[in-house]
CSV table of C-alpha atoms in Angstrom, one decimal:
chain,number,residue,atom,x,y,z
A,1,UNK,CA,146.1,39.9,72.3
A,2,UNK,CA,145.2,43.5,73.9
A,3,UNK,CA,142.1,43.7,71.2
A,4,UNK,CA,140.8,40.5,72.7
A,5,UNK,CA,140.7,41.4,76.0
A,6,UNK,CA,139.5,44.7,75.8
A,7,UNK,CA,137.0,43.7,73.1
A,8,UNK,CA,134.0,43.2,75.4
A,9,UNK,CA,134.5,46.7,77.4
A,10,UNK,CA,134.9,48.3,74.4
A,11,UNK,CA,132.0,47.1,73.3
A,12,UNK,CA,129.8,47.2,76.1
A,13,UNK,CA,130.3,50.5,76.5
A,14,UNK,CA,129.7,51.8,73.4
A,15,UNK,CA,126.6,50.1,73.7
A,16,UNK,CA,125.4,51.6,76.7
A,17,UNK,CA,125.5,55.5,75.2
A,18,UNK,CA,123.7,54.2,72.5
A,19,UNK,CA,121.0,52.7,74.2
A,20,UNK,CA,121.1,56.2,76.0
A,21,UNK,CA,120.9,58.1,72.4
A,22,UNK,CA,118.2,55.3,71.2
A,23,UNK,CA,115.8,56.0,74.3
A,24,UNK,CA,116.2,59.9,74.1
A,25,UNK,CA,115.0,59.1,70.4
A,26,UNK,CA,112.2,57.6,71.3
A,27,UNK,CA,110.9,59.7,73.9
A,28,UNK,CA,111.1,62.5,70.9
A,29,UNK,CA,109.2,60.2,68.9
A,30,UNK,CA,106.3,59.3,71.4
A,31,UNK,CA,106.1,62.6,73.4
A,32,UNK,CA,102.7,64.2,72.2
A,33,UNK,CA,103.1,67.0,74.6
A,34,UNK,CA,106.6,67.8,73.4
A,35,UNK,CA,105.0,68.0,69.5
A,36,UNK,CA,101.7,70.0,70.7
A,37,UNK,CA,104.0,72.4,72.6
A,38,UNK,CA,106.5,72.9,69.7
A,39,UNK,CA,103.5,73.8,67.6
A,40,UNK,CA,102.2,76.8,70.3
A,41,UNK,CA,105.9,77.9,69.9
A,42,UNK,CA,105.5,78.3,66.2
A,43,UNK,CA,102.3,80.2,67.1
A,44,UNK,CA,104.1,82.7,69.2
A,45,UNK,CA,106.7,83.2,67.0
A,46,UNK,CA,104.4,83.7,63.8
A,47,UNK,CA,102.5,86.4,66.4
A,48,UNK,CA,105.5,88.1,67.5
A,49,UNK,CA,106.7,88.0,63.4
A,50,UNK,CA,103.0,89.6,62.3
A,51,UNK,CA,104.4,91.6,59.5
A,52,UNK,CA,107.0,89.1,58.2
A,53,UNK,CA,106.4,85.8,56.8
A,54,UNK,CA,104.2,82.7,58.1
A,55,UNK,CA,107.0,80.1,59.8
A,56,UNK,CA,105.8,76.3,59.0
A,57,UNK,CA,108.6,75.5,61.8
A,58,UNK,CA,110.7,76.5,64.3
A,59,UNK,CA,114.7,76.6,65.4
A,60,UNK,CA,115.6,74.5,67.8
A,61,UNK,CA,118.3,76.6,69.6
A,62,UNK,CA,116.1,79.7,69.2
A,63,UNK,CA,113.9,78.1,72.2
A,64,UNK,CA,116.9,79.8,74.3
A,65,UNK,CA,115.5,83.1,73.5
A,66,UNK,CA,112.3,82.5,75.3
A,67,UNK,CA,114.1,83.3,78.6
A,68,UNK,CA,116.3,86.3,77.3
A,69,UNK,CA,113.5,88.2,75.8
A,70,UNK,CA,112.1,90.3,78.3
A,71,UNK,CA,108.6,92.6,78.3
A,72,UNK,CA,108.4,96.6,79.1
A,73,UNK,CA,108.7,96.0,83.7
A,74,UNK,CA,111.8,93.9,82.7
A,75,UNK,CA,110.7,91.3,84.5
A,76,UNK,CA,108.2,89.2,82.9
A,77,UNK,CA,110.0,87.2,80.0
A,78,UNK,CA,108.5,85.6,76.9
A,79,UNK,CA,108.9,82.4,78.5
A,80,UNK,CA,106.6,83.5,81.8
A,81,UNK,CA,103.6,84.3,79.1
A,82,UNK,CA,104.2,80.9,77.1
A,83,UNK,CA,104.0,79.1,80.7
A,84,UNK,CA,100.8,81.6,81.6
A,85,UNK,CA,99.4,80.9,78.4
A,86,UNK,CA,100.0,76.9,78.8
A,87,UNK,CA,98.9,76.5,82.2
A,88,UNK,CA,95.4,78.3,81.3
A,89,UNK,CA,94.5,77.0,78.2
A,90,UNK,CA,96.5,73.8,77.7
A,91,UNK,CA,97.4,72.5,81.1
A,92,UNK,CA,97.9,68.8,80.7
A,93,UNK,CA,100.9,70.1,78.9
A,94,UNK,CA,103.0,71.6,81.9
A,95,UNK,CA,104.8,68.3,82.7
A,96,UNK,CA,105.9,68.1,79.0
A,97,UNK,CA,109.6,67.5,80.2
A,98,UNK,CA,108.2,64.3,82.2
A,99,UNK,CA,107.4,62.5,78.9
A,100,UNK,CA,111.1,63.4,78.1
A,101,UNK,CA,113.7,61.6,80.8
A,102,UNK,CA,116.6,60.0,78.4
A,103,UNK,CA,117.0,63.4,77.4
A,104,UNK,CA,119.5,64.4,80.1
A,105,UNK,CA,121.8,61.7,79.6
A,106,UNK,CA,121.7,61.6,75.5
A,107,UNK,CA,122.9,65.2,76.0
A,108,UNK,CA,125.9,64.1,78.0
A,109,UNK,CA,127.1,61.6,75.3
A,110,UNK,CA,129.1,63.3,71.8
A,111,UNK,CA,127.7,61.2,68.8
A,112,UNK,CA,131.0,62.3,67.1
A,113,UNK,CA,133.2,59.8,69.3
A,114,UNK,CA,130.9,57.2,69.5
A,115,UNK,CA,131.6,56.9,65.8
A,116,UNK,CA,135.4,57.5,66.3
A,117,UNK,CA,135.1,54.4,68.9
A,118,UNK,CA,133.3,52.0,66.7
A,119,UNK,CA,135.7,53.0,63.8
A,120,UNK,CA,138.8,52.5,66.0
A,121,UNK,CA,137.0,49.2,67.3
A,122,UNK,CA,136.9,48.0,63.1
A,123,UNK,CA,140.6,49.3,62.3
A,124,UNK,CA,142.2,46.8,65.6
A,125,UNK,CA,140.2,44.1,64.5
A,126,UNK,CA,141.5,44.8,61.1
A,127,UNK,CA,144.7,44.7,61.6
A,128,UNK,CA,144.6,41.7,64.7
A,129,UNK,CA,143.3,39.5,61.6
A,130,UNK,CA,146.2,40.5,59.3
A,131,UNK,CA,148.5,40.0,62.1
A,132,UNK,CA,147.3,36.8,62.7
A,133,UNK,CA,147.5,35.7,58.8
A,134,UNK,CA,150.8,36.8,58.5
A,135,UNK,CA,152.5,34.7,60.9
A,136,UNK,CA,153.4,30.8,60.4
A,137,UNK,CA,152.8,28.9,63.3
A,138,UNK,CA,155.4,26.3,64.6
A,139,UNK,CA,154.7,23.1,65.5
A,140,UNK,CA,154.7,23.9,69.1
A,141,UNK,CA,153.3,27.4,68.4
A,142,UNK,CA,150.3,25.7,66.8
A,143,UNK,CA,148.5,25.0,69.3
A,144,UNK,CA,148.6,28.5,70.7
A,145,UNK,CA,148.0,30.4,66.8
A,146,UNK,CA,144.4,28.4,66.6
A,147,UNK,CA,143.2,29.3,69.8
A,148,UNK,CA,143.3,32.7,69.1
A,149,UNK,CA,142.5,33.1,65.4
A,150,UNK,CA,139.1,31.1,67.3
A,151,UNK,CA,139.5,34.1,69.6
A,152,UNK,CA,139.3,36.8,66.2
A,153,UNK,CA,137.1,35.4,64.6
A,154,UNK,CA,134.4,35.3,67.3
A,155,UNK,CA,135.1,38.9,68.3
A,156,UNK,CA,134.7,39.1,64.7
A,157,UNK,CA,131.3,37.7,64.6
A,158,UNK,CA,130.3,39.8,67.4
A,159,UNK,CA,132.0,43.0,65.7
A,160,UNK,CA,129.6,42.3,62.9
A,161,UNK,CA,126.2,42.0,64.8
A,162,UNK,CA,127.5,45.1,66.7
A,163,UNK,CA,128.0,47.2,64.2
A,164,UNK,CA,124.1,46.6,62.6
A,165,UNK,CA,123.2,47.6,65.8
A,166,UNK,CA,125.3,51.0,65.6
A,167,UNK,CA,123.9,51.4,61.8
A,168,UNK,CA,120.6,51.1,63.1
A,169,UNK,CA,120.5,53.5,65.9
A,170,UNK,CA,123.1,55.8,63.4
A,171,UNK,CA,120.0,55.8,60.7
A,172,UNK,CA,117.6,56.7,63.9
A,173,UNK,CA,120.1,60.0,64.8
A,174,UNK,CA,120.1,61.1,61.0
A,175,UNK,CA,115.8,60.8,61.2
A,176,UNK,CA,115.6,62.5,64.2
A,177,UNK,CA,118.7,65.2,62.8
A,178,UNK,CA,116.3,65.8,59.6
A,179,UNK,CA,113.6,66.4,62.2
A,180,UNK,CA,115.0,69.4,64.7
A,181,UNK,CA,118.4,69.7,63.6
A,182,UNK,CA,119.2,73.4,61.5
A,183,UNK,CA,121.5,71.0,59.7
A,184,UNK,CA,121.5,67.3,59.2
A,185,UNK,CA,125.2,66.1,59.9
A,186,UNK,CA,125.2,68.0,63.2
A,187,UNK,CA,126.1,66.0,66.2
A,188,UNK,CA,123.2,64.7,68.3
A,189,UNK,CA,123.8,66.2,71.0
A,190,UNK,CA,123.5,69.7,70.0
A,191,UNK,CA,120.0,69.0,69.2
A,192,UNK,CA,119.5,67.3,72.8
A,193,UNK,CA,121.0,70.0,74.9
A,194,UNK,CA,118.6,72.9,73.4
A,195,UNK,CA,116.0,70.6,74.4
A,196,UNK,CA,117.7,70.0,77.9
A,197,UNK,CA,118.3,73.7,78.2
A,198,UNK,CA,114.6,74.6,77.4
A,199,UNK,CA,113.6,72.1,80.2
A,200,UNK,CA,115.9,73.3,82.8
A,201,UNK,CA,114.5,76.6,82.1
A,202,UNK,CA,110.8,75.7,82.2
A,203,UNK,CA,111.1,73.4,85.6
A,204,UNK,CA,113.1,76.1,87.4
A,205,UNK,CA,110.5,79.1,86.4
A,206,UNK,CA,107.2,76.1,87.6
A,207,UNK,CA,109.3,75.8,90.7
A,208,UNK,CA,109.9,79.7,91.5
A,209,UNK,CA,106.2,79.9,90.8
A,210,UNK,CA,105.2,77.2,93.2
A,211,UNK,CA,107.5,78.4,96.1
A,212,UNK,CA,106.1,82.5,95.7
A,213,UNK,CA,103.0,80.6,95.3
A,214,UNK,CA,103.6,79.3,98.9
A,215,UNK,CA,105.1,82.7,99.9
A,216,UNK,CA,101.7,84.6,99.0
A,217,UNK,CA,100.0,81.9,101.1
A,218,UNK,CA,102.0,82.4,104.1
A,219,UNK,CA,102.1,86.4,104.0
A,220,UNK,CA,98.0,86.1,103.6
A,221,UNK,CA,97.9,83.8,106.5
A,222,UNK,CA,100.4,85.4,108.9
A,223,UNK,CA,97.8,89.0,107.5
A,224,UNK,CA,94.9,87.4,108.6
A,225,UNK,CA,96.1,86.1,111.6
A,226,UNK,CA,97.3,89.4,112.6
A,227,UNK,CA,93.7,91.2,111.6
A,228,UNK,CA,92.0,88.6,114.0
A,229,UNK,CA,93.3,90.1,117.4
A,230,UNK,CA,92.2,93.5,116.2
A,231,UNK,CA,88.7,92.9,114.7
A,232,UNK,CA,88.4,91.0,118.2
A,233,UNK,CA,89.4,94.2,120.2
A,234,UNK,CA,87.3,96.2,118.0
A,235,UNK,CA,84.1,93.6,119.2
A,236,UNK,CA,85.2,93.5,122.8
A,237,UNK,CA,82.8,95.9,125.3
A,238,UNK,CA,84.8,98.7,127.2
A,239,UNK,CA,85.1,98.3,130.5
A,240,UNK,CA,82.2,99.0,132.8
A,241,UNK,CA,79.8,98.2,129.9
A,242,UNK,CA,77.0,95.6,130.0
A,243,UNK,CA,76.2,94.0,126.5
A,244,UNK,CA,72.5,93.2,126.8
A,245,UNK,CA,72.3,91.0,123.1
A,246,UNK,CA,73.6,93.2,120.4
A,247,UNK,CA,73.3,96.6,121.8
A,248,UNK,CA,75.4,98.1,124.8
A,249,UNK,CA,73.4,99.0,128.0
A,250,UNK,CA,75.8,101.7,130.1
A,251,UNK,CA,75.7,101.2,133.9
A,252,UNK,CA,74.4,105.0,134.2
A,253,UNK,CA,70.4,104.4,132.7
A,254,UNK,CA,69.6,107.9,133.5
A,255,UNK,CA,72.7,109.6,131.9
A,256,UNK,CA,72.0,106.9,129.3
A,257,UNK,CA,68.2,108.0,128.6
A,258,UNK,CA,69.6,112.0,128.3
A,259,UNK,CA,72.5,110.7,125.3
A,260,UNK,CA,70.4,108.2,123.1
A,261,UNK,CA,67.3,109.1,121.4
A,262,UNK,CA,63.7,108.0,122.5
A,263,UNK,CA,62.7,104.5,120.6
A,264,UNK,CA,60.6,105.1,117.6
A,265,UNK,CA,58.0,102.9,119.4
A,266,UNK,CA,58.1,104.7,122.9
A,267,UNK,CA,55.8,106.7,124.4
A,268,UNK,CA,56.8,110.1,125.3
A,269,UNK,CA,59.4,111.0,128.0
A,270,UNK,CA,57.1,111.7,131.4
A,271,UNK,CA,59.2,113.7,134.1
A,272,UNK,CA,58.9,111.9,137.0
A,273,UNK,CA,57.6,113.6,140.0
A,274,UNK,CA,60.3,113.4,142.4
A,275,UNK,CA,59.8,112.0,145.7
A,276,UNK,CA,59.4,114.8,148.1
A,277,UNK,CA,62.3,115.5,150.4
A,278,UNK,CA,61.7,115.9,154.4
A,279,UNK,CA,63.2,118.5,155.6
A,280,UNK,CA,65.6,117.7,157.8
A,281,UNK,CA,64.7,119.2,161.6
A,282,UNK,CA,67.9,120.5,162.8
A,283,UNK,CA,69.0,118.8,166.3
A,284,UNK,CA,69.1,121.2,169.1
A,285,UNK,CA,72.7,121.4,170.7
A,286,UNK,CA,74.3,123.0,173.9
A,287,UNK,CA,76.8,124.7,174.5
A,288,UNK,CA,79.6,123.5,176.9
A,289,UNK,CA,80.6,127.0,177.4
A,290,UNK,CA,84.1,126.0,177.5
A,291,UNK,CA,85.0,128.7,174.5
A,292,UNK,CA,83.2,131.6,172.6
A,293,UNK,CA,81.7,130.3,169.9
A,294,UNK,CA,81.7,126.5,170.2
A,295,UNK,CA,78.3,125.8,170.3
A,296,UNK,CA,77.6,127.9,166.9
A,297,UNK,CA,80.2,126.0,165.4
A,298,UNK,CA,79.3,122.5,166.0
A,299,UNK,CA,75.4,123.2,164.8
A,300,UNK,CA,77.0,124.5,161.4
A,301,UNK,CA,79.1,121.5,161.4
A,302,UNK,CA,75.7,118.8,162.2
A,303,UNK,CA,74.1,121.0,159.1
A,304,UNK,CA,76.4,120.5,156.7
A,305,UNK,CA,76.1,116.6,157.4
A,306,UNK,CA,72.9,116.4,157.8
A,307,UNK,CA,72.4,118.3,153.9
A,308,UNK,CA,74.9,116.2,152.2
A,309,UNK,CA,73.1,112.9,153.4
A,310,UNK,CA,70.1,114.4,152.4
A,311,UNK,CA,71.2,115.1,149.2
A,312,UNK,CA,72.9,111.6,148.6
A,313,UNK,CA,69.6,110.3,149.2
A,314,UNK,CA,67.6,112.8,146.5
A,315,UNK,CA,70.2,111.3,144.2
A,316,UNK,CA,69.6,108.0,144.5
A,317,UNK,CA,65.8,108.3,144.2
A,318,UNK,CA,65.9,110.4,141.6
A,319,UNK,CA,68.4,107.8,139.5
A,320,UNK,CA,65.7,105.4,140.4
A,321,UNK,CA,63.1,106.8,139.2
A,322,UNK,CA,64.6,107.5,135.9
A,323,UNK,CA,65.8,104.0,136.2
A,324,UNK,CA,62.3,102.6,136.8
A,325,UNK,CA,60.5,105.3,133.3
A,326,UNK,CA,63.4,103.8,131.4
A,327,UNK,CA,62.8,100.5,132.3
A,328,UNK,CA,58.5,101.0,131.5
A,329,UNK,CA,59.5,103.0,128.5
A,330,UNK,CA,61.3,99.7,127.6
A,331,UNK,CA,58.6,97.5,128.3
A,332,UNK,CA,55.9,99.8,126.7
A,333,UNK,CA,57.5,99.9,123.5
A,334,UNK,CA,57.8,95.9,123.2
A,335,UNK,CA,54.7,95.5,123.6
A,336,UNK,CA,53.1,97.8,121.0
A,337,UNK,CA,56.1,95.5,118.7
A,338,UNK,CA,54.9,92.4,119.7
A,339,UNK,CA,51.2,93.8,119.1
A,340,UNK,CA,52.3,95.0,115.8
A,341,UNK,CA,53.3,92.0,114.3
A,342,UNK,CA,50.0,90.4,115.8
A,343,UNK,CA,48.1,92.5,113.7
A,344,UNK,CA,50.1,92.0,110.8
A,345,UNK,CA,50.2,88.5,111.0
A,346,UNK,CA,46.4,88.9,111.0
């Protein structure tokens, strides 16, 4: 009575880890990338093995070692130069794992008590039909003894059409087993978790690479946008400094013409005559006669004024009269250009 309730559980979900075993299969089967990666493997290891003998194929738990091997900085692994090596000469082969997603859950299943399940499974139903033939039914226990020998026998039925299923995907394991496994009678998910811990390794170094990827970016851009404000500074005019196009024009064209070097076009630096100064008449004063020495006083006092006007005003024509050569000078010298490339033109 408990085998024929718990027959369709059982069943069911012994099928379902073997559809999860029979799809991890068959990814292994169609994956193309998975083969065409396998075979660079073999290439690396016959490269690494120069002076032993040629490998025609490879371990499948030796793929661990790709992450423990590590080069002379300590850094770089032998996995980092098969990824390097892959992602510039074979790229369409980095999402390899991708053609491979019943390989996670096949890894979680032992093969081992699937079979102890479906032989368990056979044993009850077994012994449930010996049971059954060994008792005599009553009269009023008939009626009750036919219904369920109906019962065994069609959980019999479906026992039977179950288990060629479980032959079937069994025969599939042993193929793939002969394939990748070191030795054939190994459980099936030995040979699934060296491939699931290959993969994990593989994704996690693509996704360190993608998030130092983005790291570089950002430290470029934050470098750049610091570099910016400073070329800008460098470009902006000191203050008190006219930019006249691309050259700087100080506010001082005299002190200016006396720094900077004649242009190559000018004409020769002409003093300029200054404008002759009048000399200034000193005013007459009195004395008051209130004090010794008053009167003296306040004509050396209307001197001194009268000289430092004077004087401001030399200075002022004499800054404009540089002002105005500078200015010709200027003018001269883009015309002889402009008459220049006339005559070449010509």
């Amino acid at each position: 009575i408990e085998l024929v309730a718990s027959f369709s559980e059982r069943v069911n979900s012994i099928k379902t880890s073997l559809g999860k075993i029979e799809k991890a299969i068959s990814d292994l089967d169609n994956s193309n990338a998975f083969k065409q990666l396998l075979q660079c493997i073999l290439a690396f290891g016959n490269f690494l093995n120069a002076k032993g003998a040629v490998a025609s194929g490879i371990l499948l738990s030796s793929l661990a070692q790709f992450e423990k091997l590590v080069g002379n900085d300590q850094k770089t692994t032998l996995l980092d130069v098969l990824i390097t090596f892959i992602q510039n000469n074979m790229p369409t082969l980095m999402n390899w794992s991708s053609e491979l997603p019943g390989i996670p859950l096949a890894a979680k299943i032992p093969w081992n008590n699937i079979k102890e399940e479906v032989a368990e499974l056979e044993k009850d139903l077994i012994q449930a039909q010996k049971n059954l033939t060994a008792v005599t039914p009553t009269k009023n226990q008939f009626d009750k003894w036919e219904d369920m020998k109906d019962k065994i026998e069609s959980i019999t039925s479906e026992f039977e059409k179950f288990k060629l299923d479980f032959d079937a995907v069994q025969q599939q394991v042993y193929k793939m087993m002969s394939k990748f496994a070191e030795v054939r009678d190994s459980p099936s998910e030995l040979v699934f978790s060296y491939i699931l811990g290959f993969m994990d390794s593989w994704d996690k170094k693509i996704r360190e690479r993608k998030i130092e990827e983005i790291k570089q970016k950002e430290k470029e851009r934050r470098l750049q946008a610091k570099m910016v404000p400073r070329a800008r500074n460098r470009t902006k005019p000191k203050s008190g400094t006219t930019i006249i196009g691309d050259k700087r024009k100080s506010p001082f064209p005299m002190l200016s013409s006396l720094l900077e070097g004649d242009d190559e076009d000018s004409e020769k630096e002409v003093t300029p005559t200054p404008t002759p100064t009048p000399t200034p008449t000193p005013t007459p004063t009195t004395s008051t006669g209130t004090g010794t020495g008053t009167g003296t006083e306040s004509s050396k006092f209307s001197k001194i004024v009268q000289n430092s006007i004077m004087n401001v005003i030399h200075l002022a024509r004499t800054a404009t009269a540089y002002t105005q050569l500078r200015e010709q000078r200027m003018k001269t010298a883009k015309e002889r250009r402009s008459l220049r490339k006339a005559m070449d033109f010509e």
